[in-house]
mmCIF file of N, CA and C in Angstrom:
data_model
loop_
_atom_site.group_PDB
_atom_site.id
_atom_site.type_symbol
_atom_site.label_atom_id
_atom_site.label_comp_id
_atom_site.label_asym_id
_atom_site.label_seq_id
_atom_site.Cartn_x
_atom_site.Cartn_y
_atom_site.Cartn_z
ATOM 1 N N MET A 4 13.968 9.538 -14.994
ATOM 2 C CA MET A 4 14.214 10.330 -13.736
ATOM 3 C C MET A 4 15.533 10.748 -13.415
ATOM 4 N N SER A 5 15.793 11.810 -12.952
ATOM 5 C CA SER A 5 17.104 12.353 -12.703
ATOM 6 C C SER A 5 17.616 11.513 -11.289
ATOM 7 N N LYS A 6 18.814 11.746 -11.028
ATOM 8 C CA LYS A 6 19.375 10.934 -9.796
ATOM 9 C C LYS A 6 19.120 11.956 -8.496
ATOM 10 N N MET A 7 18.050 11.969 -7.992
ATOM 11 C CA MET A 7 17.789 12.748 -6.857
ATOM 12 C C MET A 7 18.202 11.919 -5.736
ATOM 13 N N ASN A 8 18.812 12.620 -4.481
ATOM 14 C CA ASN A 8 19.424 11.874 -3.381
ATOM 15 C C ASN A 8 18.548 12.427 -2.224
ATOM 16 N N TYR A 9 18.588 11.736 -1.025
ATOM 17 C CA TYR A 9 18.081 12.103 0.392
ATOM 18 C C TYR A 9 19.385 11.717 1.354
ATOM 19 N N CYS A 10 19.375 12.615 2.385
ATOM 20 C CA CYS A 10 20.166 12.266 3.492
ATOM 21 C C CYS A 10 19.367 11.457 4.359
ATOM 22 N N VAL A 11 20.146 10.402 4.858
ATOM 23 C CA VAL A 11 19.606 9.351 5.957
ATOM 24 C C VAL A 11 19.216 9.980 7.176
ATOM 25 N N ASN A 12 20.247 10.991 7.719
ATOM 26 C CA ASN A 12 20.004 11.592 8.945
ATOM 27 C C ASN A 12 18.999 12.613 8.992
ATOM 28 N N CYS A 13 18.932 13.443 8.294
ATOM 29 C CA CYS A 13 17.912 14.690 8.192
ATOM 30 C C CYS A 13 16.780 14.567 7.226
ATOM 31 N N ARG A 14 16.867 13.289 6.478
ATOM 32 C CA ARG A 14 15.818 13.035 5.610
ATOM 33 C C ARG A 14 15.440 14.036 4.371
ATOM 34 N N ARG A 15 16.394 15.260 4.234
ATOM 35 C CA ARG A 15 15.989 16.173 3.229
ATOM 36 C C ARG A 15 16.338 15.707 1.908
ATOM 37 N N ILE A 16 15.568 16.114 0.804
ATOM 38 C CA ILE A 16 15.755 15.543 -0.524
ATOM 39 C C ILE A 16 16.505 16.762 -1.331
ATOM 40 N N ASP A 17 17.427 16.527 -2.027
ATOM 41 C CA ASP A 17 18.061 17.449 -3.116
ATOM 42 C C ASP A 17 19.133 16.539 -3.914
ATOM 43 N N TYR A 18 19.692 17.520 -4.688
ATOM 44 C CA TYR A 18 21.058 16.883 -5.442
ATOM 45 C C TYR A 18 22.194 17.155 -4.455
ATOM 46 N N TYR A 19 23.003 16.194 -3.875
ATOM 47 C CA TYR A 19 23.994 16.140 -3.096
ATOM 48 C C TYR A 19 25.174 15.602 -3.701
ATOM 49 N N ASP A 20 26.390 16.173 -3.494
ATOM 50 C CA ASP A 20 27.640 15.869 -4.072
ATOM 51 C C ASP A 20 28.502 15.130 -2.888
ATOM 52 N N GLY A 21 27.772 14.173 -2.299
ATOM 53 C CA GLY A 21 28.487 13.231 -1.443
ATOM 54 C C GLY A 21 28.458 13.836 0.067
ATOM 55 N N VAL A 22 28.013 15.106 0.347
ATOM 56 C CA VAL A 22 27.702 15.684 1.669
ATOM 57 C C VAL A 22 26.436 16.511 1.717
ATOM 58 N N CYS A 23 25.595 16.187 2.789
ATOM 59 C CA CYS A 23 24.370 17.014 2.849
ATOM 60 C C CYS A 23 24.759 18.294 3.069
ATOM 61 N N SER A 24 23.943 19.297 2.433
ATOM 62 C CA SER A 24 24.041 20.765 2.648
ATOM 63 C C SER A 24 23.471 21.154 3.945
ATOM 64 N N TYR A 25 22.611 20.396 4.595
ATOM 65 C CA TYR A 25 21.879 20.779 5.743
ATOM 66 C C TYR A 25 22.539 20.388 7.102
ATOM 67 N N CYS A 26 22.873 19.123 7.094
ATOM 68 C CA CYS A 26 23.522 18.456 8.374
ATOM 69 C C CYS A 26 24.870 18.368 8.172
ATOM 70 N N GLN A 27 25.510 18.265 7.007
ATOM 71 C CA GLN A 27 26.907 17.996 6.842
ATOM 72 C C GLN A 27 27.321 16.575 6.961
ATOM 73 N N SER A 28 26.311 15.626 6.791
ATOM 74 C CA SER A 28 26.471 14.278 6.985
ATOM 75 C C SER A 28 26.815 13.626 5.443
ATOM 76 N N ASP A 29 27.715 12.436 5.453
ATOM 77 C CA ASP A 29 27.893 12.031 4.387
ATOM 78 C C ASP A 29 27.194 10.620 4.031
ATOM 79 N N ASN A 30 26.070 10.427 4.842
ATOM 80 C CA ASN A 30 25.394 9.239 4.652
ATOM 81 C C ASN A 30 24.126 9.685 3.496
ATOM 82 N N ILE A 31 24.428 9.329 2.332
ATOM 83 C CA ILE A 31 23.574 9.853 1.164
ATOM 84 C C ILE A 31 23.032 8.590 0.570
ATOM 85 N N LYS A 32 21.680 8.514 0.222
ATOM 86 C CA LYS A 32 21.077 7.420 -0.658
ATOM 87 C C LYS A 32 20.413 8.076 -1.935
ATOM 88 N N THR A 33 20.186 7.222 -2.971
ATOM 89 C CA THR A 33 19.478 7.684 -4.018
ATOM 90 C C THR A 33 17.814 7.702 -3.915
ATOM 91 N N LEU A 34 17.243 8.667 -4.400
ATOM 92 C CA LEU A 34 15.818 8.523 -4.113
ATOM 93 C C LEU A 34 15.181 7.718 -5.398
ATOM 94 N N GLU A 35 14.250 6.779 -5.034
ATOM 95 C CA GLU A 35 13.699 6.082 -6.163
ATOM 96 C C GLU A 35 12.303 6.548 -6.290
ATOM 97 N N THR A 36 11.739 6.083 -7.628
ATOM 98 C CA THR A 36 10.412 6.494 -7.962
ATOM 99 C C THR A 36 9.403 5.511 -6.945
ATOM 100 N N LYS A 37 8.268 6.128 -6.702
ATOM 101 C CA LYS A 37 7.311 5.556 -5.747
ATOM 102 C C LYS A 37 7.806 5.610 -4.357
ATOM 103 N N ALA A 38 8.968 6.138 -3.841
ATOM 104 C CA ALA A 38 9.245 6.449 -2.602
ATOM 105 C C ALA A 38 8.312 7.447 -1.731
ATOM 106 N N PRO A 39 8.068 6.934 -0.533
ATOM 107 C CA PRO A 39 7.134 7.853 0.190
ATOM 108 C C PRO A 39 7.776 9.197 0.709
ATOM 109 N N VAL A 40 7.025 10.408 0.412
ATOM 110 C CA VAL A 40 7.738 11.672 0.833
ATOM 111 C C VAL A 40 6.687 12.443 1.844
ATOM 112 N N ASN A 41 7.242 13.473 2.320
ATOM 113 C CA ASN A 41 6.185 14.399 3.105
ATOM 114 C C ASN A 41 6.674 15.783 2.769
ATOM 115 N N VAL A 42 5.554 16.562 2.651
ATOM 116 C CA VAL A 42 5.962 18.059 2.226
ATOM 117 C C VAL A 42 6.139 18.860 3.698
ATOM 118 N N ILE A 43 7.370 19.229 3.789
ATOM 119 C CA ILE A 43 7.678 19.830 5.081
ATOM 120 C C ILE A 43 6.768 21.016 5.450
ATOM 121 N N GLY A 44 6.270 20.814 6.756
ATOM 122 C CA GLY A 44 5.286 22.030 7.147
ATOM 123 C C GLY A 44 3.955 21.526 7.094
ATOM 124 N N THR A 45 3.438 20.475 6.443
ATOM 125 C CA THR A 45 2.220 20.268 6.289
ATOM 126 C C THR A 45 1.942 18.766 6.543
ATOM 127 N N LYS A 46 0.615 18.217 6.584
ATOM 128 C CA LYS A 46 0.613 16.866 6.651
ATOM 129 C C LYS A 46 0.471 16.187 5.335
ATOM 130 N N THR A 47 0.724 16.717 4.292
ATOM 131 C CA THR A 47 0.682 16.142 3.133
ATOM 132 C C THR A 47 1.563 15.214 2.730
ATOM 133 N N LYS A 48 1.150 13.816 2.367
ATOM 134 C CA LYS A 48 2.024 12.786 2.184
ATOM 135 C C LYS A 48 2.050 12.195 0.533
ATOM 136 N N GLY A 49 2.778 11.787 0.075
ATOM 137 C CA GLY A 49 2.629 11.050 -1.221
ATOM 138 C C GLY A 49 3.727 10.340 -1.628
ATOM 139 N N ARG A 50 3.717 9.863 -2.807
ATOM 140 C CA ARG A 50 4.760 9.135 -3.397
ATOM 141 C C ARG A 50 5.439 9.787 -4.628
ATOM 142 N N VAL A 51 6.687 9.597 -5.095
ATOM 143 C CA VAL A 51 7.372 10.288 -5.924
ATOM 144 C C VAL A 51 6.945 9.713 -7.287
ATOM 145 N N LEU A 52 6.472 10.337 -8.278
ATOM 146 C CA LEU A 52 6.060 10.107 -9.584
ATOM 147 C C LEU A 52 7.416 10.340 -10.643
ATOM 148 N N ASN A 53 7.961 11.470 -10.568
ATOM 149 C CA ASN A 53 8.957 11.698 -11.447
ATOM 150 C C ASN A 53 9.605 12.944 -10.985
ATOM 151 N N VAL A 54 10.952 13.415 -11.506
ATOM 152 C CA VAL A 54 11.542 14.371 -11.001
ATOM 153 C C VAL A 54 12.219 15.213 -12.404
ATOM 154 N N LYS A 55 11.976 16.575 -12.292
ATOM 155 C CA LYS A 55 12.277 17.398 -13.528
ATOM 156 C C LYS A 55 12.932 18.483 -13.097
ATOM 157 N N GLY A 56 14.340 18.459 -12.988
ATOM 158 C CA GLY A 56 15.157 19.615 -12.490
ATOM 159 C C GLY A 56 15.043 19.530 -10.875
ATOM 160 N N GLN A 57 14.738 20.760 -10.538
ATOM 161 C CA GLN A 57 14.518 20.803 -8.831
ATOM 162 C C GLN A 57 13.022 20.604 -8.675
ATOM 163 N N MET A 58 12.018 20.230 -9.524
ATOM 164 C CA MET A 58 10.698 20.132 -9.238
ATOM 165 C C MET A 58 10.393 18.485 -9.277
ATOM 166 N N VAL A 59 9.652 18.169 -8.188
ATOM 167 C CA VAL A 59 9.249 16.768 -8.176
ATOM 168 C C VAL A 59 7.778 16.609 -8.097
ATOM 169 N N ASN A 60 7.264 15.725 -8.941
ATOM 170 C CA ASN A 60 5.764 15.442 -8.921
ATOM 171 C C ASN A 60 5.479 14.385 -7.983
ATOM 172 N N ILE A 61 4.455 14.521 -7.166
ATOM 173 C CA ILE A 61 4.086 13.591 -6.269
ATOM 174 C C ILE A 61 2.880 13.204 -6.256
ATOM 175 N N ILE A 62 2.415 11.983 -6.134
ATOM 176 C CA ILE A 62 0.942 11.704 -6.158
ATOM 177 C C ILE A 62 0.465 11.511 -4.762
ATOM 178 N N CYS A 63 -0.646 12.237 -4.511
ATOM 179 C CA CYS A 63 -1.087 12.329 -3.116
ATOM 180 C C CYS A 63 -2.495 11.815 -3.063
ATOM 181 N N VAL A 64 -2.944 11.298 -2.036
ATOM 182 C CA VAL A 64 -4.375 10.677 -1.777
ATOM 183 C C VAL A 64 -5.047 11.640 -0.763
ATOM 184 N N SER A 65 -6.183 12.398 -1.061
ATOM 185 C CA SER A 65 -7.011 13.133 -0.297
ATOM 186 C C SER A 65 -7.827 12.344 0.715
ATOM 187 N N GLU A 66 -8.342 13.090 1.833
ATOM 188 C CA GLU A 66 -9.262 12.242 2.793
ATOM 189 C C GLU A 66 -10.262 11.585 2.187
ATOM 190 N N ASP A 67 -10.903 11.934 0.955
ATOM 191 C CA ASP A 67 -12.048 11.092 0.511
ATOM 192 C C ASP A 67 -11.524 9.980 -0.650
ATOM 193 N N LYS A 68 -10.147 9.725 -0.579
ATOM 194 C CA LYS A 68 -9.653 8.513 -1.254
ATOM 195 C C LYS A 68 -9.461 9.015 -2.676
ATOM 196 N N SER A 69 -9.355 10.248 -3.104
ATOM 197 C CA SER A 69 -9.162 10.591 -4.472
ATOM 198 C C SER A 69 -7.789 11.027 -4.623
ATOM 199 N N LYS A 70 -7.195 10.660 -5.795
ATOM 200 C CA LYS A 70 -5.633 10.805 -6.015
ATOM 201 C C LYS A 70 -5.508 12.235 -6.878
ATOM 202 N N TYR A 71 -4.469 12.838 -6.339
ATOM 203 C CA TYR A 71 -4.373 14.203 -7.308
ATOM 204 C C TYR A 71 -2.553 14.216 -7.360
ATOM 205 N N LEU A 72 -2.343 15.151 -8.348
ATOM 206 C CA LEU A 72 -0.973 15.259 -8.763
ATOM 207 C C LEU A 72 -0.339 16.604 -8.108
ATOM 208 N N ARG A 73 0.567 16.800 -7.353
ATOM 209 C CA ARG A 73 1.043 17.922 -6.873
ATOM 210 C C ARG A 73 2.652 18.055 -7.178
ATOM 211 N N GLU A 74 2.791 19.311 -7.535
ATOM 212 C CA GLU A 74 4.342 19.593 -7.924
ATOM 213 C C GLU A 74 4.849 20.484 -6.971
ATOM 214 N N CYS A 75 6.047 19.992 -6.368
ATOM 215 C CA CYS A 75 6.797 20.624 -5.310
ATOM 216 C C CYS A 75 8.339 20.955 -5.621
ATOM 217 N N GLU A 76 8.850 21.672 -5.031
ATOM 218 C CA GLU A 76 10.283 21.787 -5.116
ATOM 219 C C GLU A 76 11.030 20.711 -4.243
ATOM 220 N N ALA A 77 11.969 20.417 -4.539
ATOM 221 C CA ALA A 77 12.791 19.360 -3.697
ATOM 222 C C ALA A 77 13.174 19.642 -2.554
ATOM 223 N N GLN A 78 13.355 21.006 -2.147
ATOM 224 C CA GLN A 78 13.742 21.385 -0.786
ATOM 225 C C GLN A 78 12.676 21.618 0.052
ATOM 226 N N GLU A 79 11.354 21.293 -0.536
ATOM 227 C CA GLU A 79 10.225 21.436 0.467
ATOM 228 C C GLU A 79 9.805 20.060 0.865
ATOM 229 N N LEU A 80 10.669 18.973 0.442
ATOM 230 C CA LEU A 80 10.262 17.682 0.796
ATOM 231 C C LEU A 80 11.323 16.839 1.571
ATOM 232 N N GLN A 81 10.816 15.914 2.391
ATOM 233 C CA GLN A 81 11.640 14.972 3.114
ATOM 234 C C GLN A 81 11.134 13.548 3.000
ATOM 235 N N LYS A 82 12.023 12.744 2.998
ATOM 236 C CA LYS A 82 11.764 11.152 2.822
ATOM 237 C C LYS A 82 11.268 10.591 4.181
ATOM 238 N N ILE A 83 10.098 9.855 3.962
ATOM 239 C CA ILE A 83 9.554 9.083 5.113
ATOM 240 C C ILE A 83 10.239 7.737 4.971
ATOM 241 N N LEU A 84 10.955 7.474 6.190
ATOM 242 C CA LEU A 84 11.638 6.189 6.315
ATOM 243 C C LEU A 84 10.782 5.132 6.965
#
């Protein structure tokens, strides 16, 4: 997995070089596998499976308890704290 990061203040996920491009904060941490994430603008939640470039594979659980794989861009995700 590549070293994808998230900002602690705005919780956005992306590749940051020490400063968040959204809120200009320097409070950056590394995103781990199995970290809970949310797709911005939806109620879809899941856990990070792996990262390939700007695409992140997340495992989601539907209402009937079945699991499915969803591929999203990193800019569409935010970390659930």
